[in-house]
XYZ file of C-alpha atoms in Angstrom:
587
model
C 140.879 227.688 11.859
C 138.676 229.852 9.170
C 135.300 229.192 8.202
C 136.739 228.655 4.709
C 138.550 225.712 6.090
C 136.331 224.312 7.499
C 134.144 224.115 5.306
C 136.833 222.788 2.500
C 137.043 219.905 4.957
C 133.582 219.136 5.440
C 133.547 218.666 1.108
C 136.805 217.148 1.471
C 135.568 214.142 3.743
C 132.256 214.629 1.782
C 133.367 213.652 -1.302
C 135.982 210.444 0.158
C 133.149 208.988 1.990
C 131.445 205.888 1.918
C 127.699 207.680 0.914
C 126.705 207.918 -2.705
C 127.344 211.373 -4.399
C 123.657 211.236 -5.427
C 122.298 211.161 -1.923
C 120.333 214.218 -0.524
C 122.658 216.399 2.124
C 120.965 217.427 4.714
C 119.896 220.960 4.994
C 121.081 223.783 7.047
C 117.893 224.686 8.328
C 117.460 225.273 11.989
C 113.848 224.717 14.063
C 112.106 227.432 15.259
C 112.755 226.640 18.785
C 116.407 227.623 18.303
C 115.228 231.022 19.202
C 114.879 230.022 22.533
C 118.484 229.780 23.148
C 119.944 231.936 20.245
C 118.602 235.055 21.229
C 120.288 236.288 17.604
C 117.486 234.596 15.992
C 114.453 236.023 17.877
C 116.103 239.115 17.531
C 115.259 238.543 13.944
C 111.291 238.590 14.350
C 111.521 242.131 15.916
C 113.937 243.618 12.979
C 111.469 242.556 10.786
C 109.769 245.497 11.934
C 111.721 248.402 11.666
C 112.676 247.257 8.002
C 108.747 247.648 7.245
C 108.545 250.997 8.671
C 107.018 253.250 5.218
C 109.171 255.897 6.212
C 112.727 254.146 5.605
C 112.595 255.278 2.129
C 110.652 258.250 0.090
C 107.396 257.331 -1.776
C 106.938 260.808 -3.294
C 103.078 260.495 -2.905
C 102.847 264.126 -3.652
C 102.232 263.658 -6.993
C 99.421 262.327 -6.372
C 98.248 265.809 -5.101
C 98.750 269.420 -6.730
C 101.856 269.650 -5.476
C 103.693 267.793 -7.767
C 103.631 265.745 -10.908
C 106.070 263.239 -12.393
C 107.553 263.369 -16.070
C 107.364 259.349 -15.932
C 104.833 257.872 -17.300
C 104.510 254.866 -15.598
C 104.602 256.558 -12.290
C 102.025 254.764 -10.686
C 101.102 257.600 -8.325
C 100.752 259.382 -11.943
C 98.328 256.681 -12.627
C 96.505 257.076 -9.221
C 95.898 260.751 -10.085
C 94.791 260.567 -13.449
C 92.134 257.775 -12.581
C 93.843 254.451 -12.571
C 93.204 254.114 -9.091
C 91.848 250.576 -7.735
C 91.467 248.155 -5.069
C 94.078 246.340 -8.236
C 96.112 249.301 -8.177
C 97.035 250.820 -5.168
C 100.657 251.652 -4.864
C 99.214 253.759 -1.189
C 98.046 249.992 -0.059
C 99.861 249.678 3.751
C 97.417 246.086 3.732
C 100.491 243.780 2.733
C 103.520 245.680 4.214
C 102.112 246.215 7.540
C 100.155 243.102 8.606
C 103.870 241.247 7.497
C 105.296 243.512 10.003
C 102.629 242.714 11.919
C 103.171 239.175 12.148
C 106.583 239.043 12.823
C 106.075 241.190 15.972
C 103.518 238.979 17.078
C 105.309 236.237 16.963
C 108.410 237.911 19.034
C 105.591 239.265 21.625
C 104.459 235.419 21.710
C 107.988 233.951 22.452
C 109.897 236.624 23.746
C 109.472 235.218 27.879
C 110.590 232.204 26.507
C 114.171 233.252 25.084
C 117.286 232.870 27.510
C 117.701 236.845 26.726
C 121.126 235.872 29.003
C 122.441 232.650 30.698
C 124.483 233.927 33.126
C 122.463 237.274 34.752
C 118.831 236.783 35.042
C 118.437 240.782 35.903
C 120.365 241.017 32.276
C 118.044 238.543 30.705
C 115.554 241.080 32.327
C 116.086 243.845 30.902
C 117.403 242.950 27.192
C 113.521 241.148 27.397
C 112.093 244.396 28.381
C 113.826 246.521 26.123
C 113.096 244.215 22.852
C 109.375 243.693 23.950
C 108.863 247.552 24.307
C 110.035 247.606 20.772
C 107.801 245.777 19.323
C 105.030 247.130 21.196
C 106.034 250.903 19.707
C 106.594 249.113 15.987
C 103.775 247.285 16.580
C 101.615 250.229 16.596
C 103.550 252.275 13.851
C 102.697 249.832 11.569
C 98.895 249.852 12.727
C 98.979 253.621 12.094
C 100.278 253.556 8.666
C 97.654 250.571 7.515
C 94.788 252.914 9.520
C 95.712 256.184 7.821
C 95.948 254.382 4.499
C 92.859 251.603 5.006
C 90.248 253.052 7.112
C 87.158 253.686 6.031
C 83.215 253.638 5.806
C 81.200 250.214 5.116
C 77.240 251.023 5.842
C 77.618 254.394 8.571
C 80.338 252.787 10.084
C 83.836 253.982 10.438
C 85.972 250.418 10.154
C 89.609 249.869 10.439
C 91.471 246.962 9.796
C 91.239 243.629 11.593
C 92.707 243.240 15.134
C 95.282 239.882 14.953
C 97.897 240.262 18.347
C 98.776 236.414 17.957
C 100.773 235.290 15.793
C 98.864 233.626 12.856
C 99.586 229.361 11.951
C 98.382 227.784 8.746
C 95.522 226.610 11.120
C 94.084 229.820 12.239
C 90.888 231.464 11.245
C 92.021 234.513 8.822
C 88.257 235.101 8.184
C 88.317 237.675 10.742
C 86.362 240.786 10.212
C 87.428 244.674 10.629
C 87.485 246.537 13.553
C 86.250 250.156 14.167
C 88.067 252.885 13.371
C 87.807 253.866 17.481
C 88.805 250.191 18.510
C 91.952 250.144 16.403
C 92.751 253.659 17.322
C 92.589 252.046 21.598
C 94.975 249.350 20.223
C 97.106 251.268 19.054
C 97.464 253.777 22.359
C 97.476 250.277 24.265
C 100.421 249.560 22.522
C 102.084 252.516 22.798
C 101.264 252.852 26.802
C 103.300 249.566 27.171
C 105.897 250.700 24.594
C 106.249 253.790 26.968
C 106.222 251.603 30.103
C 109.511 249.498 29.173
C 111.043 251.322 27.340
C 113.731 254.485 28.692
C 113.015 258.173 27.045
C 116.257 258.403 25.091
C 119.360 255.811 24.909
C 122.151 256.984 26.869
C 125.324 255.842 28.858
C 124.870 256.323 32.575
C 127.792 257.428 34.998
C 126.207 256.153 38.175
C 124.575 253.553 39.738
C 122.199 256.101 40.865
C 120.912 256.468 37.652
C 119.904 253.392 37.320
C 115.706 252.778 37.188
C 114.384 251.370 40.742
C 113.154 248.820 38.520
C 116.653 247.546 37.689
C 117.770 248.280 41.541
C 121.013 246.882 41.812
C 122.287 246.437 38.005
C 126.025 247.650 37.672
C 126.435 250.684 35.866
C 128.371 248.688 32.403
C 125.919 246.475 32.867
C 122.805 248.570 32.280
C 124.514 250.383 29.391
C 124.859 247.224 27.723
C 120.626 247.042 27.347
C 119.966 250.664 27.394
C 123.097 252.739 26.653
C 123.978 254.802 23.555
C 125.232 251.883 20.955
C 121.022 251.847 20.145
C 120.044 255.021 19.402
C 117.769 255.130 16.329
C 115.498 252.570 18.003
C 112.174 252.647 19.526
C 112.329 254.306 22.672
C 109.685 256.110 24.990
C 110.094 259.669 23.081
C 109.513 258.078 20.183
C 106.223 256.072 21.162
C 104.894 259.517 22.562
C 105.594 261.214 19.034
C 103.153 258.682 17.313
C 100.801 258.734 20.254
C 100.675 262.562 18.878
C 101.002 261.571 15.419
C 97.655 258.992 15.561
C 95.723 261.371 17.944
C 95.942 264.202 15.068
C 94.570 261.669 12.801
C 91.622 260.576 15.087
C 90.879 264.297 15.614
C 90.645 265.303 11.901
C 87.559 265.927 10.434
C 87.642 262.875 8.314
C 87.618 260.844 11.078
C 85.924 262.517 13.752
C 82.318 262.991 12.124
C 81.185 265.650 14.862
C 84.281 267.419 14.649
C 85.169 266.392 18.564
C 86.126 269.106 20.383
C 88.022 266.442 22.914
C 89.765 264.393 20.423
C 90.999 267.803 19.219
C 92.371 268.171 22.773
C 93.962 265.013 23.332
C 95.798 265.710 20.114
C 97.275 269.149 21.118
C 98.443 267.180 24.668
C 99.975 264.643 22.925
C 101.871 266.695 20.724
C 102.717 269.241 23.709
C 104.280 266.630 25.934
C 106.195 265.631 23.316
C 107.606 269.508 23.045
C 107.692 269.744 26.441
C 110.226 267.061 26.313
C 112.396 269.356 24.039
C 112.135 272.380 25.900
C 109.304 274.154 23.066
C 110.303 276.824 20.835
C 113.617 277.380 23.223
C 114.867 274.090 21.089
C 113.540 274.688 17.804
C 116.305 274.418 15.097
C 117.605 277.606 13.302
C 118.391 275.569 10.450
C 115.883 273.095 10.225
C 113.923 274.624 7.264
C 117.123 272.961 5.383
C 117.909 269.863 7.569
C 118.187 267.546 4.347
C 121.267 269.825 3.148
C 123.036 270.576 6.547
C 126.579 269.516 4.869
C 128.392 270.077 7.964
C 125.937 268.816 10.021
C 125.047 265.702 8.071
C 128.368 264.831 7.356
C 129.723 264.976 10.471
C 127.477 262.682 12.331
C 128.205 259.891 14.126
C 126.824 256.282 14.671
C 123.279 256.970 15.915
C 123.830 260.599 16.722
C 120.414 262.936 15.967
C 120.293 266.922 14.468
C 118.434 268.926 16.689
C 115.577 269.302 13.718
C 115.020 265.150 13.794
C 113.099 262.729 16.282
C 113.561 259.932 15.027
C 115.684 259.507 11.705
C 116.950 256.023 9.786
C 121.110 255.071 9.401
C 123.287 257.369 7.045
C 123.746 255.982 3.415
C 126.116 256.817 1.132
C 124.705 257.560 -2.977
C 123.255 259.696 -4.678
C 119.922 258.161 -5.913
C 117.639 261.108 -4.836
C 120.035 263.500 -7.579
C 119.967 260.756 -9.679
C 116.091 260.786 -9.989
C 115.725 264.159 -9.535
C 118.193 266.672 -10.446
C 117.764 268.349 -13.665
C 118.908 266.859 -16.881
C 121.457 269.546 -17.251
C 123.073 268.035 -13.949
C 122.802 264.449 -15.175
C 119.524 263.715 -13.250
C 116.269 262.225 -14.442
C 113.887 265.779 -13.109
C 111.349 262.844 -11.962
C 109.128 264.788 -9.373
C 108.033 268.405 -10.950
C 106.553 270.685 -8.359
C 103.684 272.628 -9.685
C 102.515 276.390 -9.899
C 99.741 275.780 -7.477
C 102.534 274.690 -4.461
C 104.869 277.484 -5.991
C 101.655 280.196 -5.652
C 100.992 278.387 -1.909
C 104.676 280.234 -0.947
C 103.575 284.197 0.715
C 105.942 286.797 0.243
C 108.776 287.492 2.466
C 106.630 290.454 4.173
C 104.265 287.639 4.934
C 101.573 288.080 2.868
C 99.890 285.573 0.442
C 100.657 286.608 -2.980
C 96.565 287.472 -3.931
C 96.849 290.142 -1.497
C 98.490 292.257 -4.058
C 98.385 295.160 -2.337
C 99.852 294.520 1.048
C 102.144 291.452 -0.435
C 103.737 293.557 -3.169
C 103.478 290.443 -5.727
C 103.951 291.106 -9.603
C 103.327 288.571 -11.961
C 105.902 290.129 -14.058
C 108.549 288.887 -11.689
C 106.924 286.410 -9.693
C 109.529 285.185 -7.657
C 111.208 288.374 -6.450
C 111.221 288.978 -2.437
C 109.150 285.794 -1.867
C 109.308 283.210 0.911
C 112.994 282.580 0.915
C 111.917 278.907 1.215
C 110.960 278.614 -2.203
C 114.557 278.841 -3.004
C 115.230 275.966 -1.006
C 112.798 274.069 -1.903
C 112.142 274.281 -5.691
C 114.498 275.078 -8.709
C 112.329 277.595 -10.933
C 113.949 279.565 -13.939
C 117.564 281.302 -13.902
C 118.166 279.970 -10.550
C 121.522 278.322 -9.926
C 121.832 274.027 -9.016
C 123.972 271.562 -8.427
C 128.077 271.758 -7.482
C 129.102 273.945 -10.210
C 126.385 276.722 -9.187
C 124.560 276.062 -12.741
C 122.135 278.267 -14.016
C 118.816 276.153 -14.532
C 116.677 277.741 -17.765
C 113.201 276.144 -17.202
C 111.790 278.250 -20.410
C 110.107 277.183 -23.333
C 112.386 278.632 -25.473
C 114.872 277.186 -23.438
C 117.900 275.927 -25.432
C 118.902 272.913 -23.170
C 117.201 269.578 -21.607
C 116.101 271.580 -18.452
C 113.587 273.661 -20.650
C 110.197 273.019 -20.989
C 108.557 269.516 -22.278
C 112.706 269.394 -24.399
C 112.719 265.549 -23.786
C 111.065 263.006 -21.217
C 113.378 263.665 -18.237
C 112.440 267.528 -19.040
C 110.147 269.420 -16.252
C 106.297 269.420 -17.294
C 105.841 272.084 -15.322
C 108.878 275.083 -15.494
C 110.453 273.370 -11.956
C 112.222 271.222 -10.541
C 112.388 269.885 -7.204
C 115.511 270.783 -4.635
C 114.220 270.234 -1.514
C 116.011 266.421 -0.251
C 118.960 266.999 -2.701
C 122.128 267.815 -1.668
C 123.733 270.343 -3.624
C 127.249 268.982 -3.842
C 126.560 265.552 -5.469
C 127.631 265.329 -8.779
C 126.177 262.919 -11.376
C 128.745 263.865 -14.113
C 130.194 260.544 -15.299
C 133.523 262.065 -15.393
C 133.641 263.381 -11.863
C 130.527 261.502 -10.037
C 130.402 261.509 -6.305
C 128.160 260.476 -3.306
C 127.418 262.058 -0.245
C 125.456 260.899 3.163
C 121.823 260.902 3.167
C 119.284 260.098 5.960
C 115.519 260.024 6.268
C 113.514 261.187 8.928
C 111.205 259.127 10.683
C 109.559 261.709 12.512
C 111.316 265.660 12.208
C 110.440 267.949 15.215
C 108.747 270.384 12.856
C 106.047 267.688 11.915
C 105.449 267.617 15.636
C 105.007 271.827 16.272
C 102.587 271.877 13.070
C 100.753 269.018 14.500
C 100.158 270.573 17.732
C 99.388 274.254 16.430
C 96.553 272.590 14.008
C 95.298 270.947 17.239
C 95.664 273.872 19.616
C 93.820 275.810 17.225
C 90.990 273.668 17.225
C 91.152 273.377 20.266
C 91.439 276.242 22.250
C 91.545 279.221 19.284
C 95.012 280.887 17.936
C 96.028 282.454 21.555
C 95.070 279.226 23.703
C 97.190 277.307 25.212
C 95.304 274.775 27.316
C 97.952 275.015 29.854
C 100.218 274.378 27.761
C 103.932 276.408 27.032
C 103.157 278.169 23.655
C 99.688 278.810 21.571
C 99.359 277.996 17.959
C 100.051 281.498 17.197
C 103.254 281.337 19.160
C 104.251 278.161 17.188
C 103.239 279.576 13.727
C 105.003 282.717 14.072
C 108.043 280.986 15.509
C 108.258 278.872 12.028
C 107.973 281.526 10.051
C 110.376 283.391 11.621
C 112.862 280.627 11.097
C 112.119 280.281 7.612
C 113.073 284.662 7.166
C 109.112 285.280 6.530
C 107.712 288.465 8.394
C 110.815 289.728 10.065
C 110.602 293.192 8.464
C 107.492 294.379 9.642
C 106.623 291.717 12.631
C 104.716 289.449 10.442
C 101.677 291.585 9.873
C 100.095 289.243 7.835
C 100.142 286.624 11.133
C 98.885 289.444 13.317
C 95.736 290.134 11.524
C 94.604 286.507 11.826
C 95.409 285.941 15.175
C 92.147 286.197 16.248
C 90.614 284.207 13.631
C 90.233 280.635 14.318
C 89.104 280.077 10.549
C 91.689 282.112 9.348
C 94.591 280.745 11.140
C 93.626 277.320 10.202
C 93.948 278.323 6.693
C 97.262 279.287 7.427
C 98.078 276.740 9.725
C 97.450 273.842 6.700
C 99.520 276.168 4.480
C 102.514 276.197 6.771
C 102.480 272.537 7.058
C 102.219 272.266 2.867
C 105.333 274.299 2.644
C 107.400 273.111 5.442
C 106.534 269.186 4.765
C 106.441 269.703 1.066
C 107.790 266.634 -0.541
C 108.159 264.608 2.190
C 104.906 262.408 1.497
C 102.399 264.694 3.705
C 100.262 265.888 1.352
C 98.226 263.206 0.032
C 97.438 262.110 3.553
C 96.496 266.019 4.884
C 94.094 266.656 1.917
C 92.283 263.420 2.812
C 91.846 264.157 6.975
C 91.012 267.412 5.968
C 88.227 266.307 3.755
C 89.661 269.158 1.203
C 89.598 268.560 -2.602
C 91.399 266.016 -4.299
C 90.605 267.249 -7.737
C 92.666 270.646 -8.037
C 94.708 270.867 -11.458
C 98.159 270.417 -11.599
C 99.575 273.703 -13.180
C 102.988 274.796 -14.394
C 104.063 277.805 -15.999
C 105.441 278.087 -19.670
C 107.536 280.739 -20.036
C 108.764 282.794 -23.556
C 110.460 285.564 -24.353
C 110.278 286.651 -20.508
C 106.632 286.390 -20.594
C 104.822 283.941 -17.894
C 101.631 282.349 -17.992
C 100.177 279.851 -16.026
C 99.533 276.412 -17.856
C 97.159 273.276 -17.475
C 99.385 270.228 -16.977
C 97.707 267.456 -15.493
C 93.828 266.734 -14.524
C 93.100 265.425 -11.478
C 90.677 262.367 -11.413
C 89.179 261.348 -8.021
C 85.722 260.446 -6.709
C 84.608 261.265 -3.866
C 84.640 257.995 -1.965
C 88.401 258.166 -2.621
C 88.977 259.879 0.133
C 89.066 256.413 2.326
C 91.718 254.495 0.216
C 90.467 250.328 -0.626
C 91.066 246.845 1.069
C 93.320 245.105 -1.377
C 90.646 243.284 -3.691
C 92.296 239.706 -3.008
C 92.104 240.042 0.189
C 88.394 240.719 0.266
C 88.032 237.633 -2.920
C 89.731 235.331 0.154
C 87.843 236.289 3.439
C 84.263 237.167 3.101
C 84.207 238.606 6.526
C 86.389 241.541 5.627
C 84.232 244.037 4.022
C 85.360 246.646 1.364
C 85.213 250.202 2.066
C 82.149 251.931 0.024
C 83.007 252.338 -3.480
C 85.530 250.266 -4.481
């Protein structure tokens, strides 16, 4: 029998019984100690944490930087940037988001010894309990990342965090609670992470043999242990992936806005961090050949299967279907909306293809007549500037103010502002044409290998100087030159550009912060590097208006920041409600 008919029964005998038609039926709502023997449902708390992770979907923060700018008005990372920004305001607030996340996690980590994981194999019931509580562990301190990156902040010559809550909160509990440091949430988090790292296996993976299995599971048949830790859940939390933030929050701790006496050790434990994470993919010997253009591997993309992960990507979220990113951001000539508008100051941050930055006009060979001749072949990839071709019938884009379709100049309100348009994240054979429209598979990385090579040659650097290594495989120079190689920059003339700062720690980390600009461009980097680096938030957005063949370099969009905006707010009800949370200085 069907759960249809069923449940035409139950309104069958409903409706012929002896109760009034007006009485109250009772409600389908189960207790919340169900969980303890529906594992389903306490399953639920911890899900509620990967679908809070910040990095399932794109936020486009850039334009909030001088890397891009949006043609929408209401944009409210528009609005950030021109001086809207507020403790009201704050579409960069991780406050709400996380501390949800937060909660639900807390309250699996409170149960979790208390659900009958599996009846009839306590070793089973062992390790699904392990498993899950490593999870939330690792999510657990994702989330705390992403509200200390976007919360911390100075109150009175103190760095402060956010407030510590590891129990799950009751309408009886004090939520008065004050923040901690910046250093005490920064040990949480790598306490997490340890015990993440402790339960949970580095990759999932089928076994053959029972010799495979952990001595900690000494014993468990071989279909057994796959059932807990085999392939079926890849794309969650594992022990790679907790070591990948460990590197990711240990960069942040290091960075100068952060670490006021610029610590030499914190700058350390950041280039370890990242390095055993590379050591774990075998360094540059596993670097991807085509992961400059991971987001439009057709082949690649398309032919992967139920949790299986490119070479270029970590960590990444499930395949979708649609074509929402062409949608918002192809071109209006290709039916899309040209949202995000990369500016001429990213466009100028691209060297030539010798190596060179473009205002070394004599060694790069730049000319402003034909500015984007034998550059960095990944400003092609990454950015649709004038004449070039788009889309899935190879159309020619005309960006020009004299332009004589939608693409050109300022034409209508889905028009660039600035002369480009974003390609970088679009797939080039989605078509938006009512009369032939199609979708293709998408993903979104969590955490791409690159992000984890740039992290540790800005450490390194720091560290231990361009050539160090600190024991470790490869030197910042080494990493550098091996992604700019990949991307086709320097290979006709050994990257002499690289060579000449090799032994300049200032210099390389010039270039270092450049490299990660152009290889993370887009991806929501930006806004959060500027900050650590303590660099300034105030640069002009500038385009270029081109007529008659001629190029100049236009103002499009003031930036608006004070200074104490470098340490985003507390949300303003929250400090109205709780007078022991204090409000970072200036807002």
């Amino acid at each position: 029998m069907n759960r249809f008919s069923v449940l035409l029964i139950g309104v069958v005998l409903a409706l012929t019984g002896c109760k009034k038609l007006t009485d109250p039926a009772p409600q389908n709502n189960g207790d919340f100690e169900n969980i303890y023997d529906e594992p389903s449902l306490a399953h639920g708390l911890l899900l509620n944490g990967y679908t809070r992770l910040p990095t399932n979907g794109w936020t486009f923060s850039d334009v909030a930087t001088d890397d891009a700018v949006s043609n929408d008005a209401t944009n409210n990372f528009r609005r950030v940037a021109t001086g809207q920004w507020s403790s009201v305001l704050n579409p960069l607030d991780q406050w709400t988001n996380s501390r949800a996340g937060i909660q639900y996690l807390n309250m699996f980590l409170a149960e979790a010894d208390k659900v009958n994981w599996d009846t009839k194999d306590p070793m089973l019931a062992t390790m699904f309990k392990d498993r899950l509580t490593g999870e939330a562990y690792g999510l657990r301190a994702y989330l705390m990342f992403y509200m200390l990156q976007a919360h911390a902040g100075w109150v009175n010559g103190v760095l402060y965090g956010f407030p510590l809550v590891l129990d799950p909160e009751t309408p009886t509990s004090d939520f008065n609670k004050p923040r901690a440091t910046f250093d005490e949430c920064m040990q949480q988090i790598y306490s997490d992470l340890a015990k993440a790292e402790e339960l949970l296996p580095l990759d999932y993976n089928d076994i053959s043999s029972a010799s495979q299995v952990p001595a900690k599971y000494a014993g468990v048949k071989t279909e057994n242990y796959n059932r807990v830790f085999g392939r079926l859940f890849k794309l969650r939390m594992t022990a790679r992936i907790a070591k990948a933030i460990r590197a990711k929050a240990a960069l942040l701790a290091a960075s100068p806005a952060y670490s006021t006496a610029n610590n030499p050790d914190r700058w350390v434990e950041a280039a370890n961090r990242a390095g055993e994470v590379l050591q774990l993919n075998g360094w540059l010997t596993n670097l991807d050949p085509e992961g400059v253009t991971w987001y439009n591997n057709k082949a690649e993309i398309d032919a992967l299967a139920s949790g299986a992960i490119p070479k270029e990507i970590l960590w990444r979220t499930n395949i979708g279907s649609n074509s929402d990113l062409e949608a918002d951001h192809y071109p209006p000539t290709l039916f899309g909306n040209g949202r995000l508008n990369p500016t001429q100051n990213l466009v100028d941050a691209f060297p030539m293809a010798n190596g060179y930055p473009i205002r070394d006009a004599a060694s790069s060979g730049y000319s402003s007549g034909t500015p984007y001749a034998n550059r960095d072949p990944r400003l092609a990839k990454y950015i649709v500037y004038n004449g070039e071709i788009a889309g899935p019938t190879n159309a020619v884009i005309n960006t020009s103010a004299d332009g004589l379709t939608n693409d050109a100049l300022n034409r209508v309100e889905t028009s660039t502002r600035t002369g480009y348009y974003m390609r970088k994240l679009l797939r080039q054979d989605v078509s938006r044409n009512s009369a032939s429209i199609n979708n293709q598979k998408h993903y979104r990385p969590h955490i791409r290998y690159t992000e984890i090579f740039l992290a540790y040659a800005e450490a390194a650097n720091e560290a231990w100087g361009p050539t160090g290594t600190g024991g470790n495989a490869n030197s910042a120079y080494d990493i550098i030159k091996a992604l700019r190689n990949r991307a086709g920059v320097g290979r006709t003339n050994g990257d002499a550009y690289l060579e000449s700062v090799k032994n300049d720690k200032d210099a390389m980390r010039t270039l270092i912060r450049n490299e990660r600009r152009l290889e993370l461009a887009f991806e929501g980097f930006r806004f959060w590097d500027l900050r650590r680096w303590n660099q300034d938030l105030n640069e002009t957005a500038k385009g270029v208006r081109i007529q008659q063949n001629v190029h100049q370099v236009i103002d499009v969009e003031a930036r608006s920041y004070q200074d104490f905006m470098r340490f985003g707010p507390i949300p303003y009800s929250e400090v109205l409600k709780f007078n022991a949370l204090q409000q970072n200085t200036g807002w």
